């Protein structure tokens, strides 16, 4: 059973540039979540999808952030006009929708904004 | 609003000692779920256990055990006979059963096992 995969694993960018991350969930999972984790903190919820529908967005997700899951499979998270405060680990998780099911996490994408 | 508190920021123990990681949570819901995840140096969060609010039975899995007490809103995690491979950051998390199941995490406890 293939786990959650994320690409790239590391991204270094200059302030003001746009970046896009990809997440491939476990194949039979129809829920997909994005979290952000800064140094020394626990992950914080950003948004989640059920199939292709984005059902909730955290107030942490500013207008510069956009997430999509166009075919209900993989998802992308784009950050426009990056700021140094966006430097963090971006984690993706997936789960089945069956009552409450466990979220399984990918390895994360570490973003460094210079 | 829900909240998870892990008051122990860092713990160091000598290998083979037992260690308990504390987790206290706050929620207004009567139905909720509690989780523990392990984050080794590689960075990937590894699922360890899930508990629902109606099941207060303690659980043991090998060297790991969990103590859930609703009366004190605690869900503590004990590792017996610790090993160097147990060195990691451990997160306690809470989700409310409202349909989205987003996780609220504590700030984590960094556990170092000294050989």
PDB file of C-alpha atoms in Angstrom:
ATOM      1  CA  UNK A   1       0.000   0.000   0.000  1.00  0.00           C
ATOM      2  CA  UNK A   2       1.662   3.212  -1.185  1.00  0.00           C
ATOM      3  CA  UNK A   3       1.625   6.000   1.358  1.00  0.00           C
ATOM      4  CA  UNK A   4       1.041   9.708   0.915  1.00  0.00           C
ATOM      5  CA  UNK A   5       3.689  11.313  -1.274  1.00  0.00           C
ATOM      6  CA  UNK A   6       4.659  14.952  -1.588  1.00  0.00           C
ATOM      7  CA  UNK A   7       6.764  16.781  -4.115  1.00  0.00           C
ATOM      8  CA  UNK A   8       9.139  18.498  -3.851  1.00  0.00           C
ATOM      9  CA  UNK A   9      10.613  17.550  -0.496  1.00  0.00           C
ATOM     10  CA  UNK A  10      12.520  20.807  -0.253  1.00  0.00           C
ATOM     11  CA  UNK A  11      12.014  24.161  -1.909  1.00  0.00           C
ATOM     12  CA  UNK A  12      14.139  27.276  -1.560  1.00  0.00           C
ATOM     13  CA  UNK A  13      12.770  30.411  -3.115  1.00  0.00           C
ATOM     14  CA  UNK A  14      13.249  34.134  -3.034  1.00  0.00           C
ATOM     15  CA  UNK A  15      10.709  36.440  -1.468  1.00  0.00           C
ATOM     16  CA  UNK A  16       8.033  37.424  -3.933  1.00  0.00           C
ATOM     17  CA  UNK A  17       8.220  34.272  -6.038  1.00  0.00           C
ATOM     18  CA  UNK A  18       5.346  31.835  -6.473  1.00  0.00           C
ATOM     19  CA  UNK A  19       5.682  28.194  -5.430  1.00  0.00           C
ATOM     20  CA  UNK A  20       3.499  25.132  -5.942  1.00  0.00           C
ATOM     21  CA  UNK A  21       3.524  21.899  -3.999  1.00  0.00           C
ATOM     22  CA  UNK A  22       1.927  18.619  -4.926  1.00  0.00           C
ATOM     23  CA  UNK A  23       0.393  15.901  -2.760  1.00  0.00           C
ATOM     24  CA  UNK A  24      -0.642  12.413  -3.871  1.00  0.00           C
ATOM     25  CA  UNK A  25      -2.883  10.732  -1.287  1.00  0.00           C
ATOM     26  CA  UNK A  26      -3.289   7.044  -0.555  1.00  0.00           C
ATOM     27  CA  UNK A  27      -5.262   5.758  -3.521  1.00  0.00           C
ATOM     28  CA  UNK A  28      -8.592   4.881  -1.915  1.00  0.00           C
ATOM     29  CA  UNK A  29      -8.668   7.932   0.364  1.00  0.00           C
ATOM     30  CA  UNK A  30     -11.187  10.574  -0.624  1.00  0.00           C
ATOM     31  CA  UNK A  31     -10.243  13.130   2.026  1.00  0.00           C
ATOM     32  CA  UNK A  32      -7.119  15.196   1.723  1.00  0.00           C
ATOM     33  CA  UNK A  33      -5.777  17.720   4.253  1.00  0.00           C
ATOM     34  CA  UNK A  34      -3.071  20.367   4.225  1.00  0.00           C
ATOM     35  CA  UNK A  35      -1.273  21.458   7.394  1.00  0.00           C
ATOM     36  CA  UNK A  36       1.594  23.831   8.068  1.00  0.00           C
ATOM     37  CA  UNK A  37       4.240  23.233  10.715  1.00  0.00           C
ATOM     38  CA  UNK A  38       6.719  25.868  11.857  1.00  0.00           C
ATOM     39  CA  UNK A  39       9.803  25.121  13.909  1.00  0.00           C
ATOM     40  CA  UNK A  40       9.033  23.922  17.402  1.00  0.00           C
ATOM     41  CA  UNK A  41       5.279  23.855  16.852  1.00  0.00           C
ATOM     42  CA  UNK A  42       2.675  21.269  16.080  1.00  0.00           C
ATOM     43  CA  UNK A  43       1.043  21.141  12.656  1.00  0.00           C
ATOM     44  CA  UNK A  44      -1.747  23.650  12.046  1.00  0.00           C
ATOM     45  CA  UNK A  45      -4.719  22.922   9.825  1.00  0.00           C
ATOM     46  CA  UNK A  46      -4.939  24.884   6.578  1.00  0.00           C
ATOM     47  CA  UNK A  47      -7.640  23.298   4.435  1.00  0.00           C
ATOM     48  CA  UNK A  48      -9.242  20.027   3.437  1.00  0.00           C
ATOM     49  CA  UNK A  49     -10.973  18.397   0.499  1.00  0.00           C
ATOM     50  CA  UNK A  50     -13.525  15.687   0.189  1.00  0.00           C
ATOM     51  CA  UNK A  51     -13.053  14.361  -3.317  1.00  0.00           C
ATOM     52  CA  UNK A  52     -12.672  17.517  -5.436  1.00  0.00           C
ATOM     53  CA  UNK A  53     -14.649  19.803  -3.131  1.00  0.00           C
ATOM     54  CA  UNK A  54     -12.745  22.123  -0.820  1.00  0.00           C
ATOM     55  CA  UNK A  55     -14.911  22.054   2.287  1.00  0.00           C
ATOM     56  CA  UNK A  56     -13.051  24.210   4.777  1.00  0.00           C
ATOM     57  CA  UNK A  57     -10.282  26.758   4.856  1.00  0.00           C
ATOM     58  CA  UNK A  58      -8.544  28.022   7.960  1.00  0.00           C
ATOM     59  CA  UNK A  59      -8.190  31.736   8.545  1.00  0.00           C
ATOM     60  CA  UNK A  60      -4.470  30.981   8.428  1.00  0.00           C
ATOM     61  CA  UNK A  61      -4.893  30.531   4.689  1.00  0.00           C
ATOM     62  CA  UNK A  62      -4.430  34.053   3.359  1.00  0.00           C
ATOM     63  CA  UNK A  63      -5.481  35.181  -0.116  1.00  0.00           C
ATOM     64  CA  UNK A  64      -1.990  34.352  -1.348  1.00  0.00           C
ATOM     65  CA  UNK A  65      -2.639  30.665  -0.731  1.00  0.00           C
ATOM     66  CA  UNK A  66      -4.766  28.530  -3.003  1.00  0.00           C
ATOM     67  CA  UNK A  67      -5.346  24.807  -3.018  1.00  0.00           C
ATOM     68  CA  UNK A  68      -6.959  22.601  -5.621  1.00  0.00           C
ATOM     69  CA  UNK A  69      -7.872  18.997  -6.083  1.00  0.00           C
ATOM     70  CA  UNK A  70      -9.319  19.046  -9.581  1.00  0.00           C
ATOM     71  CA  UNK A  71     -10.057  15.371 -10.143  1.00  0.00           C
ATOM     72  CA  UNK A  72     -10.376  14.263  -6.577  1.00  0.00           C
ATOM     73  CA  UNK A  73      -6.984  12.584  -6.641  1.00  0.00           C
ATOM     74  CA  UNK A  74      -3.798  14.629  -6.200  1.00  0.00           C
ATOM     75  CA  UNK A  75      -3.849  18.126  -4.776  1.00  0.00           C
ATOM     76  CA  UNK A  76      -1.723  21.228  -5.272  1.00  0.00           C
ATOM     77  CA  UNK A  77      -1.026  24.043  -2.846  1.00  0.00           C
ATOM     78  CA  UNK A  78       0.173  27.293  -4.385  1.00  0.00           C
ATOM     79  CA  UNK A  79       1.631  30.236  -2.517  1.00  0.00           C
ATOM     80  CA  UNK A  80       1.838  33.478  -4.450  1.00  0.00           C
ATOM     81  CA  UNK A  81       4.249  36.323  -3.651  1.00  0.00           C
ATOM     82  CA  UNK A  82       5.992  34.325  -0.947  1.00  0.00           C
ATOM     83  CA  UNK A  83       7.063  36.036   2.262  1.00  0.00           C
ATOM     84  CA  UNK A  84       9.710  34.997   4.769  1.00  0.00           C
ATOM     85  CA  UNK A  85       6.941  34.130   7.199  1.00  0.00           C
ATOM     86  CA  UNK A  86       5.787  31.396   4.811  1.00  0.00           C
ATOM     87  CA  UNK A  87       8.909  29.386   5.606  1.00  0.00           C
ATOM     88  CA  UNK A  88       7.613  26.174   7.141  1.00  0.00           C
ATOM     89  CA  UNK A  89       7.005  22.487   6.560  1.00  0.00           C
ATOM     90  CA  UNK A  90       3.840  21.902   4.541  1.00  0.00           C
ATOM     91  CA  UNK A  91       2.267  18.568   5.370  1.00  0.00           C
ATOM     92  CA  UNK A  92      -0.369  16.686   3.470  1.00  0.00           C
ATOM     93  CA  UNK A  93      -2.537  13.956   4.944  1.00  0.00           C
ATOM     94  CA  UNK A  94      -5.271  11.730   3.614  1.00  0.00           C
ATOM     95  CA  UNK A  95      -8.027   9.605   5.063  1.00  0.00           C
ATOM     96  CA  UNK A  96     -11.141   7.724   4.085  1.00  0.00           C
ATOM     97  CA  UNK A  97     -14.483   9.314   4.759  1.00  0.00           C
ATOM     98  CA  UNK A  98     -16.123   6.749   7.000  1.00  0.00           C
ATOM     99  CA  UNK A  99     -17.143   8.324  10.248  1.00  0.00           C
ATOM    100  CA  UNK A 100     -13.829   9.525  11.560  1.00  0.00           C
ATOM    101  CA  UNK A 101     -10.882   7.803  10.044  1.00  0.00           C
ATOM    102  CA  UNK A 102      -7.221   8.184  10.768  1.00  0.00           C
ATOM    103  CA  UNK A 103      -5.195  10.722   8.818  1.00  0.00           C
ATOM    104  CA  UNK A 104      -1.965   9.433   7.361  1.00  0.00           C
ATOM    105  CA  UNK A 105       0.704  11.975   6.627  1.00  0.00           C
ATOM    106  CA  UNK A 106       3.196  12.425   3.841  1.00  0.00           C
ATOM    107  CA  UNK A 107       6.853  13.354   4.341  1.00  0.00           C
ATOM    108  CA  UNK A 108       6.170  17.060   3.907  1.00  0.00           C
ATOM    109  CA  UNK A 109       7.611  19.830   1.771  1.00  0.00           C
ATOM    110  CA  UNK A 110      10.040  22.114   3.552  1.00  0.00           C
ATOM    111  CA  UNK A 111       9.824  25.651   2.188  1.00  0.00           C
ATOM    112  CA  UNK A 112      12.547  28.204   2.817  1.00  0.00           C
ATOM    113  CA  UNK A 113      11.897  31.756   1.668  1.00  0.00           C
ATOM    114  CA  UNK A 114      15.038  33.888   1.458  1.00  0.00           C
TER     115      UNK A 114
ATOM    116  CA  UNK B   1     -12.698  25.906  20.717  1.00  0.00           C
ATOM    117  CA  UNK B   2     -10.487  22.912  21.148  1.00  0.00           C
ATOM    118  CA  UNK B   3      -7.003  22.918  22.591  1.00  0.00           C
ATOM    119  CA  UNK B   4      -4.257  20.391  23.290  1.00  0.00           C
ATOM    120  CA  UNK B   5      -1.525  21.057  25.817  1.00  0.00           C
ATOM    121  CA  UNK B   6       1.721  19.158  26.047  1.00  0.00           C
ATOM    122  CA  UNK B   7       3.478  20.850  28.924  1.00  0.00           C
ATOM    123  CA  UNK B   8       6.707  18.855  28.588  1.00  0.00           C
ATOM    124  CA  UNK B   9       8.761  20.492  25.882  1.00  0.00           C
ATOM    125  CA  UNK B  10      11.757  18.180  26.130  1.00  0.00           C
ATOM    126  CA  UNK B  11      12.465  14.994  28.041  1.00  0.00           C
ATOM    127  CA  UNK B  12      15.709  13.010  28.213  1.00  0.00           C
ATOM    128  CA  UNK B  13      15.974   9.568  29.737  1.00  0.00           C
ATOM    129  CA  UNK B  14      18.607   6.877  29.762  1.00  0.00           C
ATOM    130  CA  UNK B  15      17.916   3.863  27.587  1.00  0.00           C
ATOM    131  CA  UNK B  16      15.728   1.192  29.203  1.00  0.00           C
ATOM    132  CA  UNK B  17      14.054   3.661  31.518  1.00  0.00           C
ATOM    133  CA  UNK B  18      10.291   4.140  31.356  1.00  0.00           C
ATOM    134  CA  UNK B  19       8.964   7.536  30.292  1.00  0.00           C
ATOM    135  CA  UNK B  20       5.494   9.109  30.270  1.00  0.00           C
ATOM    136  CA  UNK B  21       4.452  11.900  27.928  1.00  0.00           C
ATOM    137  CA  UNK B  22       1.566  14.024  29.151  1.00  0.00           C
ATOM    138  CA  UNK B  23      -1.336  15.347  27.100  1.00  0.00           C
ATOM    139  CA  UNK B  24      -4.225  17.467  28.355  1.00  0.00           C
ATOM    140  CA  UNK B  25      -7.046  18.516  26.066  1.00  0.00           C
ATOM    141  CA  UNK B  26     -10.004  20.890  26.027  1.00  0.00           C
ATOM    142  CA  UNK B  27     -13.175  20.476  24.021  1.00  0.00           C
ATOM    143  CA  UNK B  28     -16.849  21.259  24.399  1.00  0.00           C
ATOM    144  CA  UNK B  29     -17.926  18.260  22.364  1.00  0.00           C
ATOM    145  CA  UNK B  30     -19.029  15.022  23.927  1.00  0.00           C
ATOM    146  CA  UNK B  31     -17.837  13.026  20.943  1.00  0.00           C
ATOM    147  CA  UNK B  32     -14.223  13.467  19.962  1.00  0.00           C
ATOM    148  CA  UNK B  33     -11.110  11.539  19.049  1.00  0.00           C
ATOM    149  CA  UNK B  34      -7.623  11.633  20.456  1.00  0.00           C
ATOM    150  CA  UNK B  35      -4.444  10.675  18.644  1.00  0.00           C
ATOM    151  CA  UNK B  36      -0.720  10.293  19.184  1.00  0.00           C
ATOM    152  CA  UNK B  37       1.737  10.758  16.341  1.00  0.00           C
ATOM    153  CA  UNK B  38       5.501  10.312  16.301  1.00  0.00           C
ATOM    154  CA  UNK B  39       7.761  12.584  14.251  1.00  0.00           C
ATOM    155  CA  UNK B  40      11.266  11.155  13.903  1.00  0.00           C
ATOM    156  CA  UNK B  41      14.139  13.284  12.609  1.00  0.00           C
ATOM    157  CA  UNK B  42      13.141  12.432   9.037  1.00  0.00           C
ATOM    158  CA  UNK B  43      10.077  14.634   9.579  1.00  0.00           C
ATOM    159  CA  UNK B  44       7.219  12.344   8.595  1.00  0.00           C
ATOM    160  CA  UNK B  45       4.390  12.079  11.107  1.00  0.00           C
ATOM    161  CA  UNK B  46       3.744   8.449  12.014  1.00  0.00           C
ATOM    162  CA  UNK B  47       0.357   7.463  13.405  1.00  0.00           C
ATOM    163  CA  UNK B  48       0.519   5.590  16.704  1.00  0.00           C
ATOM    164  CA  UNK B  49      -2.988   5.395  18.166  1.00  0.00           C
ATOM    165  CA  UNK B  50      -6.550   6.728  17.943  1.00  0.00           C
ATOM    166  CA  UNK B  51      -9.052   6.735  20.791  1.00  0.00           C
ATOM    167  CA  UNK B  52     -12.679   7.852  20.812  1.00  0.00           C
ATOM    168  CA  UNK B  53     -14.234   9.657  23.736  1.00  0.00           C
ATOM    169  CA  UNK B  54     -16.488   6.751  24.652  1.00  0.00           C
ATOM    170  CA  UNK B  55     -13.693   4.267  25.090  1.00  0.00           C
ATOM    171  CA  UNK B  56     -11.732   4.890  28.265  1.00  0.00           C
ATOM    172  CA  UNK B  57     -10.031   1.537  28.315  1.00  0.00           C
ATOM    173  CA  UNK B  58      -6.299   1.797  28.513  1.00  0.00           C
ATOM    174  CA  UNK B  59      -4.408   0.278  25.637  1.00  0.00           C
ATOM    175  CA  UNK B  60      -1.107  -1.503  25.416  1.00  0.00           C
ATOM    176  CA  UNK B  61       0.832  -2.204  22.267  1.00  0.00           C
ATOM    177  CA  UNK B  62       4.191  -3.778  22.897  1.00  0.00           C
ATOM    178  CA  UNK B  63       6.283  -1.273  24.839  1.00  0.00           C
ATOM    179  CA  UNK B  64       3.701   1.472  24.330  1.00  0.00           C
ATOM    180  CA  UNK B  65       0.693   2.112  26.534  1.00  0.00           C
ATOM    181  CA  UNK B  66      -1.892   4.854  26.709  1.00  0.00           C
ATOM    182  CA  UNK B  67      -3.923   6.058  29.667  1.00  0.00           C
ATOM    183  CA  UNK B  68      -7.136   7.937  28.814  1.00  0.00           C
ATOM    184  CA  UNK B  69      -8.946   9.684  31.687  1.00  0.00           C
ATOM    185  CA  UNK B  70     -11.967  11.803  30.796  1.00  0.00           C
ATOM    186  CA  UNK B  71     -12.255  13.050  34.364  1.00  0.00           C
ATOM    187  CA  UNK B  72      -8.951  14.889  34.028  1.00  0.00           C
ATOM    188  CA  UNK B  73      -9.116  15.396  30.219  1.00  0.00           C
ATOM    189  CA  UNK B  74      -5.830  13.608  29.832  1.00  0.00           C
ATOM    190  CA  UNK B  75      -4.464  11.096  27.343  1.00  0.00           C
ATOM    191  CA  UNK B  76      -0.984  10.151  28.480  1.00  0.00           C
ATOM    192  CA  UNK B  77       1.499   7.968  26.641  1.00  0.00           C
ATOM    193  CA  UNK B  78       4.029   5.698  28.325  1.00  0.00           C
ATOM    194  CA  UNK B  79       7.007   3.995  26.738  1.00  0.00           C
ATOM    195  CA  UNK B  80       8.471   1.191  28.816  1.00  0.00           C
ATOM    196  CA  UNK B  81      12.053   0.027  28.471  1.00  0.00           C
ATOM    197  CA  UNK B  82      12.845   2.933  26.160  1.00  0.00           C
ATOM    198  CA  UNK B  83      15.175   2.470  23.210  1.00  0.00           C
ATOM    199  CA  UNK B  84      17.288   4.896  21.192  1.00  0.00           C
ATOM    200  CA  UNK B  85      14.895   4.445  18.245  1.00  0.00           C
ATOM    201  CA  UNK B  86      12.163   6.011  20.372  1.00  0.00           C
ATOM    202  CA  UNK B  87      13.951   9.367  20.117  1.00  0.00           C
ATOM    203  CA  UNK B  88      11.541  11.677  18.282  1.00  0.00           C
ATOM    204  CA  UNK B  89       9.028  14.444  18.767  1.00  0.00           C
ATOM    205  CA  UNK B  90       5.668  13.118  19.907  1.00  0.00           C
ATOM    206  CA  UNK B  91       2.433  14.957  19.215  1.00  0.00           C
ATOM    207  CA  UNK B  92      -0.940  14.540  20.841  1.00  0.00           C
ATOM    208  CA  UNK B  93      -3.904  15.627  18.706  1.00  0.00           C
ATOM    209  CA  UNK B  94      -7.666  16.041  19.009  1.00  0.00           C
ATOM    210  CA  UNK B  95     -10.451  16.009  16.461  1.00  0.00           C
ATOM    211  CA  UNK B  96     -14.083  16.791  17.043  1.00  0.00           C
ATOM    212  CA  UNK B  97     -16.639  14.574  15.321  1.00  0.00           C
ATOM    213  CA  UNK B  98     -18.325  17.320  13.317  1.00  0.00           C
ATOM    214  CA  UNK B  99     -17.630  15.895   9.927  1.00  0.00           C
ATOM    215  CA  UNK B 100     -14.347  17.495   8.977  1.00  0.00           C
ATOM    216  CA  UNK B 101     -12.151  15.762  11.528  1.00  0.00           C
ATOM    217  CA  UNK B 102      -9.408  18.337  11.237  1.00  0.00           C
ATOM    218  CA  UNK B 103      -6.741  17.713  13.831  1.00  0.00           C
ATOM    219  CA  UNK B 104      -5.706  20.149  16.530  1.00  0.00           C
ATOM    220  CA  UNK B 105      -2.190  19.344  17.655  1.00  0.00           C
ATOM    221  CA  UNK B 106      -0.268  20.111  20.792  1.00  0.00           C
ATOM    222  CA  UNK B 107       3.180  21.669  20.553  1.00  0.00           C
ATOM    223  CA  UNK B 108       4.889  18.318  20.924  1.00  0.00           C
ATOM    224  CA  UNK B 109       7.351  16.740  23.336  1.00  0.00           C
ATOM    225  CA  UNK B 110      10.885  16.098  22.146  1.00  0.00           C
ATOM    226  CA  UNK B 111      12.040  12.790  23.625  1.00  0.00           C
ATOM    227  CA  UNK B 112      15.722  11.931  23.662  1.00  0.00           C
ATOM    228  CA  UNK B 113      16.858   8.488  24.706  1.00  0.00           C
ATOM    229  CA  UNK B 114      20.440   8.492  25.878  1.00  0.00           C
ATOM    230  CA  UNK B 115      22.311   5.274  25.123  1.00  0.00           C
TER     231      UNK B 115
END
